[in-house]
Amino acid sequence: MKISALAFLFAATAVFGQSIEIGAPADGATVKAGSALVVEVDRPDTITGSTEVAVVIAVRSCVGSPCPSPADVLGTVLYNGGYNPMFHTNVTPSKPPYQNLTVTIPANLAKGPAQLNVAHVTLIGAGPFPFLETRNVSLNIV
């Protein structure tokens, strides 16, 4: 039992060290339909070995009803491709590795509340094992 608990603790630590955050846009940002948007995807530095597979960035209108969890429905896919977070020298030393990806908000997206969703896939450890997570921020489409 002690070995299982220790293995679980190690796996949980490895996973949380690989988790991403959306560095930009800020939650609640106002974005014009049809405009370009820079999405900053941050990933904390880690000592656990990992291989980045991909990120998917999508947007979903929330006009008329609450948005579902991005784990269930991503919305209109704006980017589906590689993810290579890197340290940058022109930022504060505490800034984690990140990658900026520029997407275009669809011109026909309904005005009002929306959700920007990011799905992240990585392989963790020597095994390795697959890890999938989703993050989101709210947007106001004008």
Short mmCIF file of C-alpha atoms in Angstrom, two decimals:
data_model
loop_
_atom_site.label_atom_id
_atom_site.label_comp_id
_atom_site.label_asym_id
_atom_site.label_seq_id
_atom_site.Cartn_x
_atom_site.Cartn_y
_atom_site.Cartn_z
CA MET A 1 0.00 0.00 0.00
CA LYS A 2 2.84 2.41 0.82
CA ILE A 3 4.41 1.80 -2.57
CA SER A 4 1.12 2.49 -4.35
CA ALA A 5 0.65 5.74 -2.44
CA LEU A 6 4.20 6.80 -3.23
CA ALA A 7 3.75 5.97 -6.92
CA PHE A 8 0.50 7.96 -6.97
CA LEU A 9 2.20 10.94 -5.32
CA PHE A 10 5.03 10.86 -7.87
CA ALA A 11 2.62 10.60 -10.80
CA ALA A 12 0.48 13.44 -9.47
CA THR A 13 3.55 15.64 -9.00
CA ALA A 14 4.73 14.87 -12.53
CA VAL A 15 1.34 15.72 -14.02
CA PHE A 16 0.89 18.99 -12.15
CA GLY A 17 4.39 20.04 -13.22
CA GLN A 18 3.34 19.64 -16.86
CA SER A 19 0.07 21.61 -16.59
CA ILE A 20 -0.38 24.62 -18.81
CA GLU A 21 -1.93 28.00 -18.09
CA ILE A 22 -3.32 30.58 -20.50
CA GLY A 23 -1.04 33.60 -20.05
CA ALA A 24 -2.96 35.73 -22.58
CA PRO A 25 -5.54 36.88 -23.30
CA ALA A 26 -6.69 37.76 -19.81
CA ASP A 27 -9.90 36.24 -18.52
CA GLY A 28 -12.76 38.56 -19.54
CA ALA A 29 -10.85 40.23 -22.39
CA THR A 30 -12.83 42.02 -25.11
CA VAL A 31 -12.02 40.78 -28.62
CA LYS A 32 -13.34 41.94 -31.99
CA ALA A 33 -14.83 39.26 -34.24
CA GLY A 34 -12.62 38.78 -37.30
CA SER A 35 -9.50 40.02 -35.52
CA ALA A 36 -6.19 38.31 -34.80
CA LEU A 37 -5.59 37.23 -31.21
CA VAL A 38 -2.32 36.20 -29.58
CA VAL A 39 -2.79 33.25 -27.23
CA GLU A 40 0.09 32.75 -24.80
CA VAL A 41 0.29 29.18 -23.51
CA ASP A 42 2.54 28.89 -20.44
CA ARG A 43 4.02 25.67 -19.05
CA PRO A 44 5.97 25.70 -15.78
CA ASP A 45 9.57 24.52 -15.93
CA THR A 46 9.92 20.96 -14.69
CA ILE A 47 12.57 18.35 -13.98
CA THR A 48 10.26 15.52 -15.07
CA GLY A 49 10.93 14.38 -18.61
CA SER A 50 8.16 15.12 -21.06
CA THR A 51 7.51 15.31 -24.78
CA GLU A 52 5.06 17.93 -26.00
CA VAL A 53 2.60 16.55 -28.54
CA ALA A 54 0.18 19.36 -29.40
CA VAL A 55 -2.20 22.08 -28.34
CA VAL A 56 -5.62 22.80 -29.77
CA ILE A 57 -7.06 26.30 -29.45
CA ALA A 58 -10.78 26.76 -30.01
CA VAL A 59 -13.49 29.34 -29.39
CA ARG A 60 -17.12 28.77 -28.48
CA SER A 61 -19.93 31.30 -28.27
CA CYS A 62 -21.82 31.34 -24.98
CA VAL A 63 -24.66 33.60 -26.19
CA GLY A 64 -28.00 32.30 -24.96
CA SER A 65 -26.67 29.54 -22.71
CA PRO A 66 -23.73 28.76 -20.46
CA CYS A 67 -20.71 27.29 -22.20
CA PRO A 68 -20.09 23.60 -21.54
CA SER A 69 -16.83 22.40 -20.06
CA PRO A 70 -14.01 22.49 -22.63
CA ALA A 71 -13.35 18.85 -21.68
CA ASP A 72 -16.73 18.09 -23.32
CA VAL A 73 -16.88 20.57 -26.25
CA LEU A 74 -14.04 22.75 -27.55
CA GLY A 75 -15.92 24.77 -30.17
CA THR A 76 -14.55 26.08 -33.46
CA VAL A 77 -10.92 24.98 -33.79
CA LEU A 78 -8.60 27.92 -34.51
CA TYR A 79 -5.26 26.10 -34.12
CA ASN A 80 -4.31 22.43 -33.99
CA GLY A 81 -0.61 21.79 -34.01
CA GLY A 82 2.74 21.67 -32.34
CA TYR A 83 3.57 23.20 -28.99
CA ASN A 84 7.14 24.15 -28.10
CA PRO A 85 7.28 26.32 -24.97
CA MET A 86 10.58 28.11 -24.49
CA PHE A 87 12.22 30.45 -22.01
CA HIS A 88 12.49 34.04 -23.25
CA THR A 89 15.19 36.52 -22.24
CA ASN A 90 13.11 39.69 -22.56
CA VAL A 91 10.73 38.87 -19.68
CA THR A 92 10.90 38.70 -15.89
CA PRO A 93 13.05 35.83 -14.56
CA SER A 94 10.02 34.18 -12.93
CA LYS A 95 8.18 33.86 -16.28
CA PRO A 96 7.75 30.17 -17.20
CA PRO A 97 8.47 28.74 -20.65
CA TYR A 98 5.72 29.69 -23.09
CA GLN A 99 4.71 29.88 -26.72
CA ASN A 100 2.64 32.59 -28.39
CA LEU A 101 0.21 31.38 -31.05
CA THR A 102 -1.73 33.84 -33.21
CA VAL A 103 -5.27 32.82 -34.16
CA THR A 104 -8.12 34.62 -35.91
CA ILE A 105 -11.48 34.93 -34.18
CA PRO A 106 -14.16 34.03 -36.77
CA ALA A 107 -15.88 37.10 -38.22
CA ASN A 108 -19.26 35.38 -37.90
CA LEU A 109 -18.88 34.49 -34.20
CA ALA A 110 -21.91 35.78 -32.29
CA LYS A 111 -21.35 39.00 -30.35
CA GLY A 112 -21.39 38.57 -26.58
CA PRO A 113 -19.88 36.10 -24.13
CA ALA A 114 -17.59 33.39 -25.46
CA GLN A 115 -15.01 30.96 -24.20
CA LEU A 116 -11.44 30.46 -25.48
CA ASN A 117 -10.49 26.83 -24.90
CA VAL A 118 -7.04 25.22 -25.00
CA ALA A 119 -6.48 21.46 -25.00
CA HIS A 120 -2.93 20.27 -24.27
CA VAL A 121 -1.48 16.81 -24.95
CA THR A 122 1.90 15.71 -23.62
CA LEU A 123 3.76 12.46 -22.92
CA ILE A 124 5.21 12.30 -19.41
CA GLY A 125 8.03 10.25 -17.94
CA ALA A 126 10.20 7.42 -19.18
CA GLY A 127 7.19 5.15 -19.84
CA PRO A 128 5.82 7.47 -21.16
CA PHE A 129 2.17 8.00 -20.25
CA PRO A 130 -0.22 10.33 -22.12
CA PHE A 131 -1.68 13.37 -20.40
CA LEU A 132 -4.57 15.49 -21.71
CA GLU A 133 -5.85 18.65 -20.05
CA THR A 134 -8.05 21.60 -20.95
CA ARG A 135 -7.98 25.23 -19.84
CA ASN A 136 -10.22 28.15 -20.72
CA VAL A 137 -10.76 31.89 -20.33
CA SER A 138 -13.89 33.92 -20.89
CA LEU A 139 -14.01 36.46 -23.73
CA ASN A 140 -16.40 39.22 -24.71
CA ILE A 141 -16.84 39.27 -28.51
CA VAL A 142 -17.71 42.66 -30.04
#
